[in-house]
Amino acid sequence: MEIKTINGLLDKMWTDYVAINPLAQKIHDLFTSEGEEILNDHIALRTFNHPRVTIDVIAKPFIEAGYKYGGDYHFVDKKLYAKHYEHPNKDLPKIFISELKLQDFSPELQKTVNALVEQMPAALEYKYDFTSIGRPWTVSTETYNQLLKESDYAAWVAAFGYRPNHFTVFINNLKKFSDITFLNNYLKEHGIKLNASGGEIKGSKEVLLEQSSTLANNIAVEFSDKKIDVPACYYEFAKRYPMANGELYSGFVAASADKIFESTSKGQ
Ligand code: NI
């Protein structure tokens, strides 16, 4: 069925995401069984700054649905730039889109990524459900491993293409689990491993945002030559604090997200 509405698109993005991250469904079900109703704080998407697939191109269906630009972020070490978008309807998740700054990498990496993007049929990037289309190119394990040497992020996008990298539970909307330490402990008691890079809790009340996340699960991905296990997606948890004006902070904290990006690093 062709997707035409923002809710249809968000539903499809969730379905695609849990298909390769069954742990997220398991955690979702755990909270539901505790009587919680889950709202998503944000959904994260990844891309390259190649002109066909920039943040602005990826953001198109969200802008059309009434989302507005909410802020931008620089990740110097990871060579990323990101923007977030939010909707007047606060029940809709924020959309966080990052792009890899290709010009900051080797000519080989740039050539490889350009060749991947150019495999896409004309105008594919304007398909309404492009953000859940999956990998729109073929790629070998050799290319994947080559990209991995320079950037986990480039390798991830090469392997998975266009689909959510993570969904994020909005902790403020939970009744029993409104404390992030309590929530983390509950998950660990249920055998769920958390990303401990930079500490389990990224951010603080002082910066108005606390986040934690699971580690990305490894899944078998079919490349053009063979299938190998690679880190896929993770599930995130975010608690927001009010600003001086009483409204909840709706932005992101670059220093925290920098560590969260490492949830999809190989070797974790
Ligand atoms: Ni996030």
Short mmCIF file of N, CA, C and O in Angstrom, two decimals, residues 53-167:
data_model
loop_
_atom_site.label_atom_id
_atom_site.label_comp_id
_atom_site.label_asym_id
_atom_site.label_seq_id
_atom_site.Cartn_x
_atom_site.Cartn_y
_atom_site.Cartn_z
N VAL A 53 20.96 13.82 -1.40
CA VAL A 53 20.39 13.25 -0.16
C VAL A 53 20.72 14.07 1.09
O VAL A 53 20.85 13.53 2.19
N THR A 54 20.84 15.39 0.93
CA THR A 54 21.15 16.24 2.09
C THR A 54 20.02 16.19 3.12
O THR A 54 18.91 15.72 2.82
N ILE A 55 20.30 16.75 4.29
CA ILE A 55 19.28 16.85 5.34
C ILE A 55 18.00 17.47 4.77
O ILE A 55 16.90 16.97 5.02
N ASP A 56 18.15 18.56 4.00
CA ASP A 56 16.97 19.26 3.50
C ASP A 56 16.12 18.39 2.58
O ASP A 56 14.89 18.50 2.57
N VAL A 57 16.76 17.52 1.82
CA VAL A 57 16.01 16.59 0.94
C VAL A 57 15.27 15.57 1.81
O VAL A 57 14.07 15.32 1.62
N ILE A 58 15.99 15.01 2.77
CA ILE A 58 15.41 13.98 3.65
C ILE A 58 14.23 14.54 4.46
O ILE A 58 13.26 13.85 4.75
N ALA A 59 14.34 15.84 4.81
CA ALA A 59 13.33 16.45 5.69
C ALA A 59 12.01 16.78 4.99
O ALA A 59 11.01 17.09 5.64
N LYS A 60 12.00 16.70 3.65
CA LYS A 60 10.87 17.19 2.86
C LYS A 60 9.49 16.69 3.32
O LYS A 60 8.59 17.50 3.56
N PRO A 61 9.27 15.37 3.48
CA PRO A 61 7.93 14.93 3.87
C PRO A 61 7.52 15.44 5.25
O PRO A 61 6.32 15.63 5.52
N PHE A 62 8.50 15.68 6.11
CA PHE A 62 8.19 16.15 7.46
C PHE A 62 7.79 17.64 7.41
O PHE A 62 6.83 18.04 8.06
N ILE A 63 8.53 18.41 6.61
CA ILE A 63 8.19 19.83 6.44
C ILE A 63 6.79 19.97 5.85
O ILE A 63 5.97 20.77 6.31
N GLU A 64 6.50 19.15 4.84
CA GLU A 64 5.16 19.17 4.21
C GLU A 64 4.07 18.85 5.22
O GLU A 64 2.94 19.31 5.08
N ALA A 65 4.41 18.06 6.23
CA ALA A 65 3.41 17.66 7.24
C ALA A 65 3.32 18.67 8.38
O ALA A 65 2.61 18.44 9.36
N GLY A 66 4.04 19.79 8.27
CA GLY A 66 3.93 20.83 9.28
C GLY A 66 5.07 20.90 10.28
O GLY A 66 5.04 21.71 11.21
N TYR A 67 6.07 20.04 10.10
CA TYR A 67 7.24 20.12 10.97
C TYR A 67 8.00 21.42 10.69
O TYR A 67 8.03 21.90 9.54
N LYS A 68 8.62 21.96 11.75
CA LYS A 68 9.42 23.18 11.60
C LYS A 68 10.85 22.92 12.09
O LYS A 68 11.06 22.15 13.02
N TYR A 69 11.77 23.63 11.46
CA TYR A 69 13.18 23.57 11.87
C TYR A 69 13.29 23.98 13.35
O TYR A 69 12.71 24.98 13.75
N GLY A 70 14.06 23.19 14.13
CA GLY A 70 14.15 23.49 15.56
C GLY A 70 15.55 23.79 16.07
O GLY A 70 15.71 24.24 17.20
N GLY A 71 16.57 23.54 15.25
CA GLY A 71 17.93 23.83 15.72
C GLY A 71 18.94 23.03 14.92
O GLY A 71 18.56 22.09 14.22
N ASP A 72 20.20 23.46 14.97
CA ASP A 72 21.23 22.69 14.26
C ASP A 72 22.45 22.45 15.15
O ASP A 72 22.63 23.12 16.16
N TYR A 73 23.24 21.46 14.77
CA TYR A 73 24.29 20.94 15.64
C TYR A 73 25.52 20.56 14.82
O TYR A 73 25.39 20.05 13.71
N HIS A 74 26.69 20.79 15.42
CA HIS A 74 27.95 20.42 14.77
C HIS A 74 28.66 19.36 15.61
O HIS A 74 28.82 19.55 16.82
N PHE A 75 29.03 18.28 14.98
CA PHE A 75 29.79 17.22 15.66
C PHE A 75 31.16 17.19 15.00
O PHE A 75 31.35 16.54 13.96
N VAL A 76 32.09 17.95 15.60
CA VAL A 76 33.38 18.18 14.96
C VAL A 76 34.16 16.87 14.79
O VAL A 76 34.62 16.57 13.69
N ASP A 77 34.27 16.09 15.86
CA ASP A 77 35.06 14.85 15.79
C ASP A 77 34.49 13.87 14.78
O ASP A 77 35.23 13.21 14.05
N LYS A 78 33.17 13.75 14.78
CA LYS A 78 32.53 12.77 13.90
C LYS A 78 32.32 13.31 12.49
O LYS A 78 31.85 12.60 11.60
N LYS A 79 32.65 14.61 12.28
CA LYS A 79 32.50 15.26 10.98
C LYS A 79 31.06 15.17 10.48
O LYS A 79 30.78 14.74 9.35
N LEU A 80 30.16 15.56 11.38
CA LEU A 80 28.73 15.52 11.08
C LEU A 80 28.11 16.87 11.32
O LEU A 80 28.57 17.65 12.15
N TYR A 81 27.03 17.11 10.58
CA TYR A 81 26.19 18.28 10.81
C TYR A 81 24.77 17.75 10.95
O TYR A 81 24.41 16.76 10.28
N ALA A 82 23.98 18.35 11.84
CA ALA A 82 22.61 17.82 12.04
C ALA A 82 21.61 18.94 12.25
O ALA A 82 21.98 20.06 12.64
N LYS A 83 20.35 18.65 11.94
CA LYS A 83 19.26 19.58 12.23
C LYS A 83 18.13 18.79 12.87
O LYS A 83 17.97 17.60 12.58
N HIS A 84 17.37 19.46 13.73
CA HIS A 84 16.17 18.79 14.22
C HIS A 84 14.93 19.58 13.84
O HIS A 84 14.97 20.79 13.64
N TYR A 85 13.84 18.83 13.71
CA TYR A 85 12.56 19.39 13.30
C TYR A 85 11.52 18.97 14.33
O TYR A 85 11.58 17.86 14.86
N GLU A 86 10.59 19.87 14.61
CA GLU A 86 9.52 19.49 15.54
C GLU A 86 8.17 19.94 15.03
O GLU A 86 8.06 20.86 14.22
N HIS A 87 7.12 19.27 15.52
CA HIS A 87 5.76 19.50 15.04
C HIS A 87 4.95 20.20 16.13
O HIS A 87 5.17 19.93 17.31
N PRO A 88 4.04 21.11 15.75
CA PRO A 88 3.20 21.76 16.76
C PRO A 88 2.42 20.73 17.60
O PRO A 88 2.13 20.97 18.77
N ASN A 89 2.07 19.60 17.01
CA ASN A 89 1.43 18.52 17.75
C ASN A 89 2.53 17.77 18.52
O ASN A 89 3.30 17.01 17.93
N LYS A 90 2.59 18.01 19.82
CA LYS A 90 3.70 17.49 20.64
C LYS A 90 3.69 15.97 20.76
O LYS A 90 4.65 15.38 21.27
N ASP A 91 2.59 15.33 20.34
CA ASP A 91 2.57 13.86 20.36
C ASP A 91 3.41 13.27 19.22
O ASP A 91 3.74 12.09 19.24
N LEU A 92 3.72 14.11 18.23
CA LEU A 92 4.55 13.62 17.12
C LEU A 92 6.03 13.75 17.50
O LEU A 92 6.44 14.76 18.08
N PRO A 93 6.83 12.72 17.19
CA PRO A 93 8.24 12.76 17.57
C PRO A 93 9.01 13.84 16.83
O PRO A 93 8.68 14.17 15.68
N LYS A 94 10.02 14.38 17.48
CA LYS A 94 10.94 15.27 16.76
C LYS A 94 11.70 14.39 15.76
O LYS A 94 11.85 13.19 15.97
N ILE A 95 12.16 15.01 14.69
CA ILE A 95 12.95 14.29 13.70
C ILE A 95 14.35 14.89 13.73
O ILE A 95 14.51 16.11 13.56
N PHE A 96 15.34 14.04 13.98
CA PHE A 96 16.73 14.48 14.07
C PHE A 96 17.46 13.88 12.87
O PHE A 96 17.52 12.66 12.72
N ILE A 97 17.97 14.75 12.00
CA ILE A 97 18.65 14.24 10.80
C ILE A 97 20.09 14.73 10.79
O ILE A 97 20.35 15.93 10.87
N SER A 98 21.02 13.80 10.66
CA SER A 98 22.43 14.18 10.58
C SER A 98 22.96 13.81 9.20
O SER A 98 22.44 12.90 8.54
N GLU A 99 23.99 14.56 8.77
CA GLU A 99 24.63 14.23 7.48
C GLU A 99 26.15 14.23 7.67
O GLU A 99 26.71 15.06 8.39
N LEU A 100 26.80 13.29 7.00
CA LEU A 100 28.26 13.19 7.07
C LEU A 100 28.85 14.20 6.11
O LEU A 100 28.44 14.30 4.95
N LYS A 101 29.83 14.98 6.60
CA LYS A 101 30.44 16.02 5.76
C LYS A 101 31.54 15.38 4.90
O LYS A 101 32.70 15.28 5.30
N LEU A 102 31.15 14.98 3.71
CA LEU A 102 32.03 14.19 2.84
C LEU A 102 33.36 14.88 2.55
O LEU A 102 34.40 14.23 2.47
N GLN A 103 33.31 16.21 2.42
CA GLN A 103 34.53 16.95 2.06
C GLN A 103 35.62 16.83 3.13
O GLN A 103 36.79 17.13 2.87
N ASP A 104 35.25 16.40 4.34
CA ASP A 104 36.23 16.26 5.42
C ASP A 104 36.91 14.89 5.41
O ASP A 104 37.70 14.59 6.31
N PHE A 105 36.56 14.05 4.43
CA PHE A 105 37.13 12.70 4.37
C PHE A 105 38.05 12.55 3.15
O PHE A 105 38.17 13.45 2.33
N SER A 106 38.66 11.36 3.06
CA SER A 106 39.62 11.12 1.97
C SER A 106 38.92 11.13 0.61
O SER A 106 37.71 10.88 0.53
N PRO A 107 39.67 11.42 -0.46
CA PRO A 107 39.08 11.37 -1.80
C PRO A 107 38.48 9.99 -2.10
O PRO A 107 37.45 9.90 -2.77
N GLU A 108 39.07 8.92 -1.53
CA GLU A 108 38.55 7.55 -1.76
C GLU A 108 37.16 7.41 -1.16
O GLU A 108 36.26 6.89 -1.80
N LEU A 109 37.02 7.87 0.08
CA LEU A 109 35.70 7.77 0.72
C LEU A 109 34.67 8.57 -0.06
O LEU A 109 33.56 8.10 -0.33
N GLN A 110 35.05 9.77 -0.48
CA GLN A 110 34.11 10.61 -1.23
C GLN A 110 33.68 9.93 -2.52
O GLN A 110 32.50 9.93 -2.88
N LYS A 111 34.67 9.33 -3.19
CA LYS A 111 34.38 8.65 -4.45
C LYS A 111 33.44 7.46 -4.24
O LYS A 111 32.47 7.26 -4.99
N THR A 112 33.71 6.71 -3.18
CA THR A 112 32.90 5.53 -2.87
C THR A 112 31.45 5.93 -2.57
O THR A 112 30.51 5.34 -3.10
N VAL A 113 31.29 6.95 -1.71
CA VAL A 113 29.93 7.36 -1.32
C VAL A 113 29.20 7.96 -2.53
O VAL A 113 28.02 7.64 -2.76
N ASN A 114 29.88 8.79 -3.30
CA ASN A 114 29.24 9.37 -4.49
C ASN A 114 28.74 8.27 -5.42
O ASN A 114 27.63 8.35 -5.96
N ALA A 115 29.55 7.21 -5.57
CA ALA A 115 29.17 6.11 -6.46
C ALA A 115 27.94 5.36 -5.92
O ALA A 115 27.08 4.93 -6.69
N LEU A 116 27.85 5.24 -4.59
CA LEU A 116 26.66 4.58 -4.00
C LEU A 116 25.41 5.41 -4.31
O LEU A 116 24.42 4.89 -4.81
N VAL A 117 25.50 6.70 -4.00
CA VAL A 117 24.32 7.58 -4.18
C VAL A 117 23.91 7.60 -5.66
O VAL A 117 22.71 7.58 -5.98
N GLU A 118 24.90 7.61 -6.55
CA GLU A 118 24.58 7.68 -7.99
C GLU A 118 23.96 6.39 -8.53
O GLU A 118 23.44 6.36 -9.64
N GLN A 119 24.00 5.32 -7.72
CA GLN A 119 23.29 4.09 -8.13
C GLN A 119 21.76 4.26 -8.04
O GLN A 119 21.02 3.47 -8.61
N MET A 120 21.32 5.24 -7.28
CA MET A 120 19.87 5.40 -7.07
C MET A 120 19.19 5.86 -8.35
O MET A 120 19.67 6.77 -9.04
N PRO A 121 18.03 5.27 -8.68
CA PRO A 121 17.27 5.75 -9.84
C PRO A 121 16.93 7.23 -9.66
O PRO A 121 16.81 7.69 -8.53
N ALA A 122 16.76 7.94 -10.78
CA ALA A 122 16.46 9.37 -10.73
C ALA A 122 15.24 9.62 -9.86
O ALA A 122 14.26 8.89 -9.91
N ALA A 123 15.34 10.66 -9.00
CA ALA A 123 14.23 11.15 -8.17
C ALA A 123 13.76 10.19 -7.07
O ALA A 123 12.75 10.46 -6.41
N LEU A 124 14.48 9.10 -6.88
CA LEU A 124 14.09 8.17 -5.80
C LEU A 124 14.00 8.89 -4.46
O LEU A 124 13.13 8.60 -3.63
N GLU A 125 14.92 9.85 -4.26
CA GLU A 125 14.98 10.56 -2.97
C GLU A 125 13.73 11.40 -2.70
O GLU A 125 13.53 11.85 -1.58
N TYR A 126 12.88 11.60 -3.72
CA TYR A 126 11.66 12.37 -3.51
C TYR A 126 10.44 11.48 -3.27
O TYR A 126 9.32 11.96 -3.14
N LYS A 127 10.67 10.17 -3.20
CA LYS A 127 9.59 9.25 -2.87
C LYS A 127 9.14 9.57 -1.44
O LYS A 127 9.98 9.81 -0.56
N TYR A 128 7.81 9.57 -1.21
CA TYR A 128 7.30 10.00 0.10
C TYR A 128 7.89 9.20 1.26
O TYR A 128 8.20 9.74 2.32
N ASP A 129 8.05 7.89 1.05
CA ASP A 129 8.56 7.05 2.14
C ASP A 129 10.05 6.74 2.01
O ASP A 129 10.52 5.71 2.48
N PHE A 130 10.79 7.69 1.43
CA PHE A 130 12.24 7.48 1.25
C PHE A 130 12.93 7.18 2.58
O PHE A 130 13.88 6.40 2.63
N THR A 131 12.44 7.77 3.68
CA THR A 131 13.08 7.58 4.99
C THR A 131 12.85 6.18 5.58
O THR A 131 13.28 5.90 6.70
N SER A 132 12.16 5.31 4.82
CA SER A 132 12.05 3.92 5.29
C SER A 132 12.22 2.97 4.11
O SER A 132 11.72 1.86 4.12
N ILE A 133 12.97 3.43 3.12
CA ILE A 133 13.11 2.65 1.89
C ILE A 133 14.19 1.55 2.03
O ILE A 133 14.24 0.60 1.26
N GLY A 134 15.05 1.71 3.03
CA GLY A 134 16.15 0.76 3.19
C GLY A 134 17.33 1.14 2.31
O GLY A 134 17.48 2.32 1.95
N ARG A 135 18.14 0.17 1.96
CA ARG A 135 19.37 0.47 1.21
C ARG A 135 19.06 0.54 -0.28
O ARG A 135 18.68 -0.47 -0.87
N PRO A 136 19.24 1.70 -0.91
CA PRO A 136 18.88 1.84 -2.32
C PRO A 136 20.04 1.57 -3.28
O PRO A 136 20.01 2.04 -4.41
N TRP A 137 21.07 0.91 -2.82
CA TRP A 137 22.24 0.62 -3.66
C TRP A 137 22.79 -0.76 -3.30
O TRP A 137 22.46 -1.30 -2.24
N THR A 138 23.63 -1.30 -4.16
CA THR A 138 24.32 -2.53 -3.79
C THR A 138 25.73 -2.14 -3.33
O THR A 138 26.31 -1.16 -3.81
N VAL A 139 26.21 -2.90 -2.38
CA VAL A 139 27.52 -2.59 -1.80
C VAL A 139 28.17 -3.91 -1.35
O VAL A 139 27.48 -4.84 -0.93
N SER A 140 29.49 -3.98 -1.50
CA SER A 140 30.21 -5.21 -1.12
C SER A 140 30.73 -5.10 0.31
O SER A 140 30.84 -4.00 0.85
N THR A 141 31.09 -6.24 0.88
CA THR A 141 31.68 -6.22 2.23
C THR A 141 33.03 -5.51 2.21
O THR A 141 33.41 -4.86 3.18
N GLU A 142 33.71 -5.59 1.07
CA GLU A 142 35.01 -4.92 0.95
C GLU A 142 34.83 -3.40 1.07
O GLU A 142 35.56 -2.72 1.79
N THR A 143 33.82 -2.87 0.36
CA THR A 143 33.53 -1.44 0.43
C THR A 143 33.10 -1.06 1.85
O THR A 143 33.55 -0.05 2.40
N TYR A 144 32.23 -1.90 2.44
CA TYR A 144 31.77 -1.64 3.81
C TYR A 144 32.97 -1.53 4.75
O TYR A 144 33.09 -0.57 5.51
N ASN A 145 33.88 -2.51 4.67
CA ASN A 145 35.04 -2.50 5.58
C ASN A 145 35.99 -1.34 5.30
O ASN A 145 36.60 -0.80 6.22
N GLN A 146 36.08 -0.96 4.04
CA GLN A 146 36.90 0.18 3.65
C GLN A 146 36.34 1.47 4.30
O GLN A 146 37.09 2.25 4.88
N LEU A 147 35.03 1.64 4.22
CA LEU A 147 34.38 2.83 4.80
C LEU A 147 34.54 2.83 6.33
O LEU A 147 34.79 3.87 6.93
N LEU A 148 34.42 1.65 6.91
CA LEU A 148 34.52 1.49 8.36
C LEU A 148 35.84 2.02 8.92
O LEU A 148 35.90 2.54 10.03
N LYS A 149 36.91 1.92 8.12
CA LYS A 149 38.22 2.39 8.58
C LYS A 149 38.20 3.89 8.84
O LYS A 149 38.91 4.40 9.69
N GLU A 150 37.40 4.62 8.04
CA GLU A 150 37.36 6.08 8.21
C GLU A 150 36.18 6.55 9.03
O GLU A 150 36.28 7.57 9.72
N SER A 151 35.05 5.86 8.94
CA SER A 151 33.85 6.35 9.61
C SER A 151 32.83 5.23 9.83
O SER A 151 32.31 4.67 8.86
N ASP A 152 32.53 4.94 11.11
CA ASP A 152 31.45 3.98 11.45
C ASP A 152 30.16 4.41 10.79
O ASP A 152 29.34 3.60 10.37
N TYR A 153 29.98 5.73 10.82
CA TYR A 153 28.72 6.33 10.35
C TYR A 153 28.55 6.08 8.85
O TYR A 153 27.48 5.66 8.40
N ALA A 154 29.62 6.33 8.07
CA ALA A 154 29.55 6.10 6.62
C ALA A 154 29.24 4.64 6.34
O ALA A 154 28.41 4.32 5.46
N ALA A 155 29.89 3.74 7.10
CA ALA A 155 29.67 2.31 6.89
C ALA A 155 28.23 1.94 7.22
O ALA A 155 27.60 1.14 6.51
N TRP A 156 27.69 2.54 8.29
CA TRP A 156 26.31 2.23 8.68
C TRP A 156 25.33 2.64 7.56
O TRP A 156 24.46 1.87 7.17
N VAL A 157 25.49 3.86 7.05
CA VAL A 157 24.56 4.32 6.00
C VAL A 157 24.74 3.46 4.74
O VAL A 157 23.77 3.09 4.08
N ALA A 158 25.98 3.10 4.43
CA ALA A 158 26.22 2.25 3.25
C ALA A 158 25.50 0.91 3.40
O ALA A 158 24.93 0.39 2.44
N ALA A 159 25.51 0.36 4.62
CA ALA A 159 24.90 -0.97 4.85
C ALA A 159 23.38 -0.92 4.96
O ALA A 159 22.70 -1.83 4.49
N PHE A 160 22.84 0.13 5.59
CA PHE A 160 21.40 0.16 5.89
C PHE A 160 20.60 1.16 5.08
O PHE A 160 19.38 1.05 5.00
N GLY A 161 21.26 2.15 4.50
CA GLY A 161 20.55 3.12 3.68
C GLY A 161 19.60 3.97 4.49
O GLY A 161 19.95 4.42 5.59
N TYR A 162 18.40 4.16 3.97
CA TYR A 162 17.45 5.12 4.55
C TYR A 162 16.39 4.41 5.37
O TYR A 162 15.46 3.81 4.84
N ARG A 163 16.56 4.47 6.68
CA ARG A 163 15.64 3.91 7.67
C ARG A 163 16.09 4.48 9.00
O ARG A 163 17.22 4.96 9.13
N PRO A 164 15.21 4.49 10.01
CA PRO A 164 15.61 5.10 11.28
C PRO A 164 16.83 4.40 11.88
O PRO A 164 16.91 3.18 11.88
N ASN A 165 17.75 5.19 12.37
CA ASN A 165 18.88 4.65 13.12
C ASN A 165 18.44 4.34 14.55
O ASN A 165 18.85 3.36 15.13
N HIS A 166 17.60 5.21 15.12
CA HIS A 166 16.99 4.89 16.41
C HIS A 166 15.71 5.66 16.63
O HIS A 166 15.51 6.72 16.06
N PHE A 167 14.86 5.05 17.45
CA PHE A 167 13.69 5.71 18.02
C PHE A 167 14.07 6.00 19.48
O PHE A 167 14.98 5.36 20.02
#
